[in-house]
XYZ file of C-alpha atoms in Angstrom:
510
model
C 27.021 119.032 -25.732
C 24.259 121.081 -27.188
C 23.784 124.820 -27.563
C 21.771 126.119 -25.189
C 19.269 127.118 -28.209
C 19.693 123.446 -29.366
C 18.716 122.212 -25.777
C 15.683 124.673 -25.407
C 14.054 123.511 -28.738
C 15.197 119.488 -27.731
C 13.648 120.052 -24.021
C 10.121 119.199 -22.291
C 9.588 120.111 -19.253
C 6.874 118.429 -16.819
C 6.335 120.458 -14.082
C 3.811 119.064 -12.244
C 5.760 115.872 -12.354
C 9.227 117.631 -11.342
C 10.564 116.029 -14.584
C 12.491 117.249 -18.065
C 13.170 115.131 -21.080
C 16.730 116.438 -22.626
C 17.228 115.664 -26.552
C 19.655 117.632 -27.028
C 22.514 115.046 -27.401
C 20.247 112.141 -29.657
C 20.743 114.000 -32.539
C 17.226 113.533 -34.139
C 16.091 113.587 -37.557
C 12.772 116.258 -37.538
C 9.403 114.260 -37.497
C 8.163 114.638 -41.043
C 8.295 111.359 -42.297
C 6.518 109.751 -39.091
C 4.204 112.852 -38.512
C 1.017 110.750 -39.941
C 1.644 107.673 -37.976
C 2.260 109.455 -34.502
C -1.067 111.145 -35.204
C -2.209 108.116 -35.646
C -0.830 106.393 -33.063
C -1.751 109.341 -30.104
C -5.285 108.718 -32.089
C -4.906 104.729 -30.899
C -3.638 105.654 -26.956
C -6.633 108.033 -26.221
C -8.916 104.788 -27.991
C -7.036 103.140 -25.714
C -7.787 105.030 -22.574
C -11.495 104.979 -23.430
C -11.607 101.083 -23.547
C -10.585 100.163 -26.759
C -9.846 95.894 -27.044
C -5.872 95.411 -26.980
C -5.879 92.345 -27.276
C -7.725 91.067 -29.530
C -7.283 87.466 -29.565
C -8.211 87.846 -25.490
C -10.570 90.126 -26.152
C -8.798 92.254 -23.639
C -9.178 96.167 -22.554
C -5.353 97.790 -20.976
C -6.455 99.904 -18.282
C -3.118 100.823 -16.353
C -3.452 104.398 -17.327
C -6.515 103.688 -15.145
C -5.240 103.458 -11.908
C -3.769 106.204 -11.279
C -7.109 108.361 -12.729
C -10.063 105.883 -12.006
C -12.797 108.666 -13.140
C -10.915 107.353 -17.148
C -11.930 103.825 -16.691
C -14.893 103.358 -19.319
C -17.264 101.740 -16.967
C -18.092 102.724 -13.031
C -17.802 99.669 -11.854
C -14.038 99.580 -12.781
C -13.703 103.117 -11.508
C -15.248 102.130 -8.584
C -13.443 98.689 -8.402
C -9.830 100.994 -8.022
C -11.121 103.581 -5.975
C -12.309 100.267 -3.630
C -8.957 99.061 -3.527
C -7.281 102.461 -2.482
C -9.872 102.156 0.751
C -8.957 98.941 1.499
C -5.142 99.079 0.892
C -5.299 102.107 3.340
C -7.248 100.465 5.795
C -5.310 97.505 5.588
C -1.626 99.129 5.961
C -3.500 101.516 8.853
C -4.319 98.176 10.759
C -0.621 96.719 10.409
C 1.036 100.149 11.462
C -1.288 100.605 14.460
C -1.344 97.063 15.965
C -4.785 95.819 15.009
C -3.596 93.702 12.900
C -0.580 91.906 14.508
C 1.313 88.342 14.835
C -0.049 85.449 16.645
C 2.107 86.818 20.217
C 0.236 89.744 19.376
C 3.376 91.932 18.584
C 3.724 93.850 15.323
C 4.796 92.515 12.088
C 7.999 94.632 11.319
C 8.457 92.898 7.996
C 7.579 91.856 4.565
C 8.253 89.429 2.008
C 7.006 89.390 -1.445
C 6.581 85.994 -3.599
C 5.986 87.507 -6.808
C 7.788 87.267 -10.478
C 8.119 89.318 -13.145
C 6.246 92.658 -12.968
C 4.843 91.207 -9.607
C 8.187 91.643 -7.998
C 10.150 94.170 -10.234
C 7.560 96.692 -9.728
C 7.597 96.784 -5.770
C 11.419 95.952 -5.561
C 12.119 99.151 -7.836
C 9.787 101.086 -5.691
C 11.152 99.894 -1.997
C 14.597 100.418 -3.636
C 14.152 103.650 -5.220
C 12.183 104.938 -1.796
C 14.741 103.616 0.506
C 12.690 100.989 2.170
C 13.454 97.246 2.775
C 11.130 94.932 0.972
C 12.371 91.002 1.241
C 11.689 89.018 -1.859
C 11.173 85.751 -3.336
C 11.387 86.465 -7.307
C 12.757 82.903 -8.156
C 12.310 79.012 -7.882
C 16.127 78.660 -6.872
C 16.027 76.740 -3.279
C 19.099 78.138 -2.550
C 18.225 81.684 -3.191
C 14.495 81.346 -1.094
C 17.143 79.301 1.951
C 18.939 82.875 1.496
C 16.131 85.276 1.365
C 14.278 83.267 4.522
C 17.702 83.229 6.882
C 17.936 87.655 6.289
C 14.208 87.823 8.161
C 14.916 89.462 11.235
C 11.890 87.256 12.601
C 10.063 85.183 9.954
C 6.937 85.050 12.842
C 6.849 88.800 12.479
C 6.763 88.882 8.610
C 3.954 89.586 6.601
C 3.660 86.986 3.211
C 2.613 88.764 0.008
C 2.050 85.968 -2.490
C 1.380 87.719 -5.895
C 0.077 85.862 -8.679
C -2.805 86.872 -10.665
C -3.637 82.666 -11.975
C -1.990 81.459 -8.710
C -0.686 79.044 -11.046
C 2.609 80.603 -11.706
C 5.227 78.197 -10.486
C 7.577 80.055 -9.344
C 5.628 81.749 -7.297
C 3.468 78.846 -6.157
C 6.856 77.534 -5.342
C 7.868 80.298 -2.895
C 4.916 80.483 -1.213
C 5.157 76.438 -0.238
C 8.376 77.184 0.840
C 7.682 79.810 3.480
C 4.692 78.006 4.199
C 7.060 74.985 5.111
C 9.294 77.411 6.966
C 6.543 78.895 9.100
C 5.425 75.168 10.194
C 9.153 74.504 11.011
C 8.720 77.153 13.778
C 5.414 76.306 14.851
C 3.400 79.186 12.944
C 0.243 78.950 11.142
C 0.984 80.279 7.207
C -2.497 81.795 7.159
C -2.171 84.122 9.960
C 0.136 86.256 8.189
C -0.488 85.506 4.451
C -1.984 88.047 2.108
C -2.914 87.512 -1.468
C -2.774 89.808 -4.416
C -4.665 87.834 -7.291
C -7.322 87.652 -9.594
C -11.127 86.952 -8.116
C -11.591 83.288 -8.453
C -8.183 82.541 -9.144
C -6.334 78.713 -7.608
C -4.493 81.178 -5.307
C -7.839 82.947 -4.543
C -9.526 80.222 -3.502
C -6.700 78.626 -1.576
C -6.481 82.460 0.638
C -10.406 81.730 1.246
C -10.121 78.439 2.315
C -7.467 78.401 4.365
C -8.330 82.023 6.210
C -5.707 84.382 4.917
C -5.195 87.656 6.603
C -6.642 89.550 3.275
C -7.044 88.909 -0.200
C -6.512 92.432 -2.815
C -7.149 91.900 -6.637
C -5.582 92.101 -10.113
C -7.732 92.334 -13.022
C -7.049 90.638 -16.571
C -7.225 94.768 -17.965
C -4.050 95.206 -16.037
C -1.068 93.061 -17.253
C 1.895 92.173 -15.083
C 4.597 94.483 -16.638
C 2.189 97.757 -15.826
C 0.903 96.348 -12.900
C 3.132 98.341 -10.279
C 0.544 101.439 -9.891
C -2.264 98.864 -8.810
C -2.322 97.144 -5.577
C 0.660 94.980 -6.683
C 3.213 97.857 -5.969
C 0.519 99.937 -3.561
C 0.292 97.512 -0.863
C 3.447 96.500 -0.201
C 4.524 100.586 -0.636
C 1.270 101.374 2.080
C 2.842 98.406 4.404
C 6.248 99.776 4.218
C 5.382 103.418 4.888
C 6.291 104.774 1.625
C 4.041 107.716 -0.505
C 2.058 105.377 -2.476
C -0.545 108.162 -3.218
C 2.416 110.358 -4.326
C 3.086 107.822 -6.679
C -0.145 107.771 -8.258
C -0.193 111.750 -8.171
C 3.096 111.931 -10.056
C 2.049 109.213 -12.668
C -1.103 110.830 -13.130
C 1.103 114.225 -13.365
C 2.788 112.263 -16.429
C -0.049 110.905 -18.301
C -1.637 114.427 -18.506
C 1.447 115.835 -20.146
C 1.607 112.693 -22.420
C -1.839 113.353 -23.895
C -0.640 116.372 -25.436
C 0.221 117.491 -28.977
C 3.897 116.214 -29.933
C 5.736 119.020 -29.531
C 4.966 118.722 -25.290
C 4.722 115.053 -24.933
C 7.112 113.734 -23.313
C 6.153 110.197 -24.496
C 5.611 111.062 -27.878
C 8.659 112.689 -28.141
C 10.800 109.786 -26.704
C 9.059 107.456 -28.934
C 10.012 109.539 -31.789
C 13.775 109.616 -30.995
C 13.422 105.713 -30.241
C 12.148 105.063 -33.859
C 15.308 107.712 -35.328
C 17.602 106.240 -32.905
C 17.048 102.675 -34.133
C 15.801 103.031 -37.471
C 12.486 101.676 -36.338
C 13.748 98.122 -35.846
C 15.842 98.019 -32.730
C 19.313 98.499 -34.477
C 20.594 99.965 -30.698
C 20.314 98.711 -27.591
C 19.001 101.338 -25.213
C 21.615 101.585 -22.018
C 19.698 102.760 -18.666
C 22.596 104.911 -16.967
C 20.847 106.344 -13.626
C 22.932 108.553 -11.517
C 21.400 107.639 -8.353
C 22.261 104.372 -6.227
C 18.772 104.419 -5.236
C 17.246 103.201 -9.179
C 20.002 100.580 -9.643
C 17.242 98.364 -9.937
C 15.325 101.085 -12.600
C 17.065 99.079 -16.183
C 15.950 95.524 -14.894
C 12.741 97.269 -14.289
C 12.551 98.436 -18.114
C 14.258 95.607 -19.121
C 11.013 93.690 -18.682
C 8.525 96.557 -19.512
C 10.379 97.217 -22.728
C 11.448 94.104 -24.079
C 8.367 92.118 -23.245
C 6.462 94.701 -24.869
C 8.188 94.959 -28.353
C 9.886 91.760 -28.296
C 7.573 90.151 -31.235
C 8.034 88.240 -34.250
C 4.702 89.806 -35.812
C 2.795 92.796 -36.493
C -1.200 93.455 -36.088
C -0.945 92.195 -39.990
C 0.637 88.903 -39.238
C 3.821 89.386 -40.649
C 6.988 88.338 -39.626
C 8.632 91.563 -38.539
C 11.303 90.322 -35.218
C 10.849 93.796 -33.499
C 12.497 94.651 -30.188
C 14.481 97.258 -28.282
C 17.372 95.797 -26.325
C 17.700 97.397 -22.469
C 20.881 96.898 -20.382
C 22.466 99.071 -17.035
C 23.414 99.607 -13.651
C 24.055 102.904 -12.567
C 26.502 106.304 -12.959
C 29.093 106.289 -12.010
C 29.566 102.753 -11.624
C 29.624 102.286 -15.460
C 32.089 104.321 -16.350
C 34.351 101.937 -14.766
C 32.961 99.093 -16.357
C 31.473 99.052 -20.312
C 31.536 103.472 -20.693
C 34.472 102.544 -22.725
C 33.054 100.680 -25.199
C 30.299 102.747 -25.316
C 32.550 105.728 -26.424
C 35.237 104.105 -27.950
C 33.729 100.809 -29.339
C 30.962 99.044 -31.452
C 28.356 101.826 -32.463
C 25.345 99.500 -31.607
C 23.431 102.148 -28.345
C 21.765 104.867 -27.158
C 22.353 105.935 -23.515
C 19.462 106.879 -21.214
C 20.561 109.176 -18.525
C 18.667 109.795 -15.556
C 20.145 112.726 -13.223
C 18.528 113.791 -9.567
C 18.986 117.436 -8.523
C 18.451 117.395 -5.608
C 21.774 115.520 -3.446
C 21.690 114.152 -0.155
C 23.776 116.494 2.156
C 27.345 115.511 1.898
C 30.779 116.561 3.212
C 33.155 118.673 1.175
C 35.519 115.991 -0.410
C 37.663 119.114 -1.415
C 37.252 122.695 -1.460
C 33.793 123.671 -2.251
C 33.018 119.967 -4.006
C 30.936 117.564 -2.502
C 30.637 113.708 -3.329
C 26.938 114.760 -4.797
C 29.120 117.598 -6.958
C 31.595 114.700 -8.310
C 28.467 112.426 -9.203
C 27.157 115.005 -11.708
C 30.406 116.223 -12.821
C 31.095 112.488 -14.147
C 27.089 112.372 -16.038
C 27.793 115.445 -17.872
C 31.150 114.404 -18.391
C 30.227 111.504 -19.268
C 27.585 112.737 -22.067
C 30.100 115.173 -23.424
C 32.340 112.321 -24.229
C 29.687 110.286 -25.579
C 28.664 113.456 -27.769
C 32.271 114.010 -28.587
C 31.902 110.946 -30.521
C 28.498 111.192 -31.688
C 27.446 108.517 -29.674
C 23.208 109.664 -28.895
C 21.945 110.155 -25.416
C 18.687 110.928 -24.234
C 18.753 112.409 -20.270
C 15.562 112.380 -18.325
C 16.519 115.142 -15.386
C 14.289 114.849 -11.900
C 14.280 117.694 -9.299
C 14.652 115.005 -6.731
C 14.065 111.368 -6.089
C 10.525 110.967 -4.336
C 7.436 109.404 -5.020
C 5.784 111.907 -7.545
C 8.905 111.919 -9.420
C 9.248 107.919 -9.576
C 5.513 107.498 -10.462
C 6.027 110.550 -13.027
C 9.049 107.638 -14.809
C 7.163 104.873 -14.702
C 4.215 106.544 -16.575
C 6.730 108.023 -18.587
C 8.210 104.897 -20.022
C 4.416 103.112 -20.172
C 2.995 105.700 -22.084
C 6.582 105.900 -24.500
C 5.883 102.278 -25.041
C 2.592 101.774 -25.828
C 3.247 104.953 -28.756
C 6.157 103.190 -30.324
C 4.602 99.939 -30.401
C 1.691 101.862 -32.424
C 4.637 103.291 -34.464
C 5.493 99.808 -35.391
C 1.986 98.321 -35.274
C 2.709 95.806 -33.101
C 0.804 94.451 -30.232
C 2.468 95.777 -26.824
C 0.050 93.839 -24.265
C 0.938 90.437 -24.865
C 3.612 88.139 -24.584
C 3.030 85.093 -26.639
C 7.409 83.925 -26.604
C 7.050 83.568 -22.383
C 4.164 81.519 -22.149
C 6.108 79.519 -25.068
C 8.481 79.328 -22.531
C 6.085 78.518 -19.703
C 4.643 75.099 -22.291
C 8.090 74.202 -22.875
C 9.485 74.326 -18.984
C 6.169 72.293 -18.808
C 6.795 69.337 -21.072
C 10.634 69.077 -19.147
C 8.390 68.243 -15.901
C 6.315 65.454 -17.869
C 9.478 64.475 -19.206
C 10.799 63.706 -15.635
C 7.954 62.240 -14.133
C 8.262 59.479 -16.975
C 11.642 58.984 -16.687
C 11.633 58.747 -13.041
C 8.116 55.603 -14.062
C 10.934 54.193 -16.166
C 13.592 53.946 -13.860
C 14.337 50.123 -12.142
C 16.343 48.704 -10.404
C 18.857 47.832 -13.166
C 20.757 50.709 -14.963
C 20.241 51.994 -17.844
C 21.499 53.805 -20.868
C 20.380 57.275 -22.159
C 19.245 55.497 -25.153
C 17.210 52.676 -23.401
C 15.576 55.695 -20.873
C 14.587 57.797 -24.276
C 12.791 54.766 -25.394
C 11.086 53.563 -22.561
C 10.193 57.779 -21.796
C 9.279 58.244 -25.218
C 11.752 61.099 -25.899
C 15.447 61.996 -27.099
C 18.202 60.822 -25.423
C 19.757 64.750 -25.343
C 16.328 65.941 -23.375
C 16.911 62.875 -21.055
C 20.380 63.812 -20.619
C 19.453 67.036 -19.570
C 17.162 65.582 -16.673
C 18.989 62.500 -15.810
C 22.605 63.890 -14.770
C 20.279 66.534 -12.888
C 18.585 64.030 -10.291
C 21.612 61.899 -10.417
C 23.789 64.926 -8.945
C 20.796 65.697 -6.685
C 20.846 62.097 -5.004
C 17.229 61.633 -6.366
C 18.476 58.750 -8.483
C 21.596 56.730 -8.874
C 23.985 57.946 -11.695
C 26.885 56.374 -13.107
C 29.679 58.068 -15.524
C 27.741 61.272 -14.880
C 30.649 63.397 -16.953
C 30.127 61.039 -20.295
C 26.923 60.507 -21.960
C 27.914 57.533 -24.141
C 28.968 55.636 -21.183
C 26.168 57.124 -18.224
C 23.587 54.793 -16.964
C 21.190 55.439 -14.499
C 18.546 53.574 -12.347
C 16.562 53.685 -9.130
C 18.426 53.574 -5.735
C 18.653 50.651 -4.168
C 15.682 50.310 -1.093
């Protein structure tokens, strides 16, 4: 553990934002070497802020720093286009809380349910979660997971649908939404009358809320991507509908990006970014592991999982060459992990960082012995935990809260936005888009063709994997793949479905 002299010069504190970013156990090289290129790169965010094109190739503005400070955005109309949305997410949740805006019996809806993916469900679930709220979700295409999710609803005709999707083409999502759509007409309810969209204007799932009469429709803009989304009305509505602070959130974020536009030695972000360059060598050499000592931000590392690695996940720099940057992000939670993989981190493969996240302020709790309470033990085991880490000059970075609320979560999010947008300028690499998913997207595409023509080829007859590759047009592994699939799903007839040499397949018989 550090000296106390040690912590004071590794510490900054954010008061406003009831945060502190300890250093004291990463055991940092000084900033000499990078000092040009974080000038540089707190040069780029504050370009940034004023409307500077991020994405080139899109020809693209990132304005999440926006939202939670509309008087930034470099144009009125998007100032006033946030400050619009505030009114109407307000007047919105107002209406559900007080009755005006009820089921078809007229009773309240007590519930909702998110179909969202990505940043359009990790954002609100980390929220509810960390807020202690219950927000039902649909983040998948897995049937059985939706047939899950749908049986929990207290009363599915007392549910508000949030279906967020800024094309409306995402299929997962589109997927989800059919689904409860299919469920409501199973019981007799009209979809519509408690659907809400969050989307972009003029988007397929815009125009489907119009036409069919959906209770409201809230936007997302193409300046805001997915991963940063949470602070616009994809995390504020469903946080307004479930009672939570959602202008605290924006208060404490806003609380954050103030400190982060300071000089390095106070900047929170600028400083983390720093110690993730040392701490990696500037190339992702350690994985960063997301140890939160609070049940309540379980949910916190798959948040930053996606924020993080979607970010600097990229094969290229701004220069076009081929650099395969990244920054690994696993964890649970404290003290959970030290039963599970604290072990190897102290006594295993030197490949880590730790991120520590500690709450002050406990619930109340008994005594579990004299003068110790279960709040007492939880701490005890982070800083033990750290010391033994440090013992073995394993680096940790702790991020300290006074307590878990609404400022304070905003106050991380912002945090981590802000430390990724300067390390990705440390790197000069593009942080705001995501070329390797929608890869992935084009790819989980061409499967579908594959099946519809292999389902055209299909007779009566069966056939081999080699005579369905030919008469689909692909290779008999990819038809493989999609064959024994719809064979084991009863959508086709299979035979030898554990041998590929000797499988055949063919339509059932009518």
């Amino acid at each position: 553990m550090p000296t106390l002299d040690e912590y004071l010069g590794a510490r900054v504190h954010v008061a406003e934002a009831g945060l502190e970013l300890d250093l004291g156990d990463a055991f940092l090289t000084p900033l000499d070497e990078l000092a040009p290129r974080m000038a540089a790169a707190l040069d780029a965010m504050q370009a940034l802020e004023a409307g500077a094109i991020a994405n080139p190739d899109e020809r693209r503005m990132v304005g999440h720093y926006w939202l939670r400070d509309p008087a930034r955005a470099p144009d009125p109309a998007l100032s006033a286009a946030i400050t619009a949305s505030w009114q109407a997410i307000d007047a919105f949740a107002t209406g559900v809380r007080t009755g005006a805006i009820a089921a078809a019996d007229g009773q309240p809806f007590r519930h909702v349910l998110l179909a969202g993916i990505g940043g359009s469900a990790l954002g609100p679930q980390l929220l509810a979660d960390a807020l202690d709220a219950t927000l039902y979700t649909l983040d998948n295409t897995d049937p059985q997971g939706i047939r899950d999710t749908l049986k929990k609803l207290p009363s599915l005709a007392h549910t508000l649908v949030l279906v967020i999707s800024k094309s409306g083409g995402t299929a997962e999502t589109r997927n989800a939404m059919l689904e409860v759509a299919a469920a409501c007409r199973a019981q007799g309810l009209e979809f519509p009358r408690q659907a809400v969209a969050v989307t972009g204007e003029g988007s397929a799932l815009d125009k489907l809320a119009h036409a069919e009469g959906w209770r409201a429709t809230f936007p997302m803009w193409d300046w805001v991507g997915g991963r940063t989304s949470v602070l616009g009305p994809v995390g504020l509505l469903p946080a307004a509908l479930l009672g939570l602070d959602w202008r605290g959130l924006l208060r404490g974020a806003a609380a954050m990006d103030a400190a982060t536009r300071s000089p390095f030695a106070t900047n929170p972000a600028a400083r983390l970014a720093h110690a993730w360059h040392v701490l990696t060598g500037g190339r992702g050499a350690r994985a960063m592991v997301m140890l939160p000592y609070a049940d309540r931000l379980v949910l916190l590392s798959k948040y930053l999982q996606q924020l993080v690695m979607e970010s600097l996940g990229k094969r290229h720099d701004r220069q076009g060459r081929e650099v395969d940057q990244g920054l690994t992000v696993y964890g649970n939670k404290g003290s959970t992990d030290q039963h599970a993989y604290v072990q190897q981190l102290r006594d295993g493969l030197d490949n880590f960082f730790a991120t520590f996240v500690r709450v002050l302020a406990d619930t109340p709790s008994i005594e579990v012995e004299p003068g110790v309470t279960s709040g007492d033990c939880l701490d005890g085991f982070y800083q033990g935990t750290r010391a033994a880490l440090a013992e073995r000059r394993r680096p940790s970075v702790t991020i300290t809260l006074d307590r878990l609320d609404a400022p304070a979560l905003g106050a991380v999010i912002a945090l981590f936005e802000r430390t990724v947008g300067l390390y990705a300028e440390l790197l000069d690499i593009n942080a705001y888009h995501q070329p390797g998913v929608e890869a992935g997207k084009l790819a989980a595409k061409a499967v579908l063709e594959l099946q519809r023509r292999l389902l055209a080829a299909l007779g009566p007859a069966p056939k081999t994997l080699q005579e369905l590759a030919a008469a689909a047009g692909s290779d008999a592994f990819a038809v493989w793949q999609v064959a024994r699939r719809l064979a084991a799903n009863g959508r086709i007839h299979g035979e030898n479905l554990h041998d590929p040499q000797r499988a055949r397949f063919a339509k059932h018989p009518t």
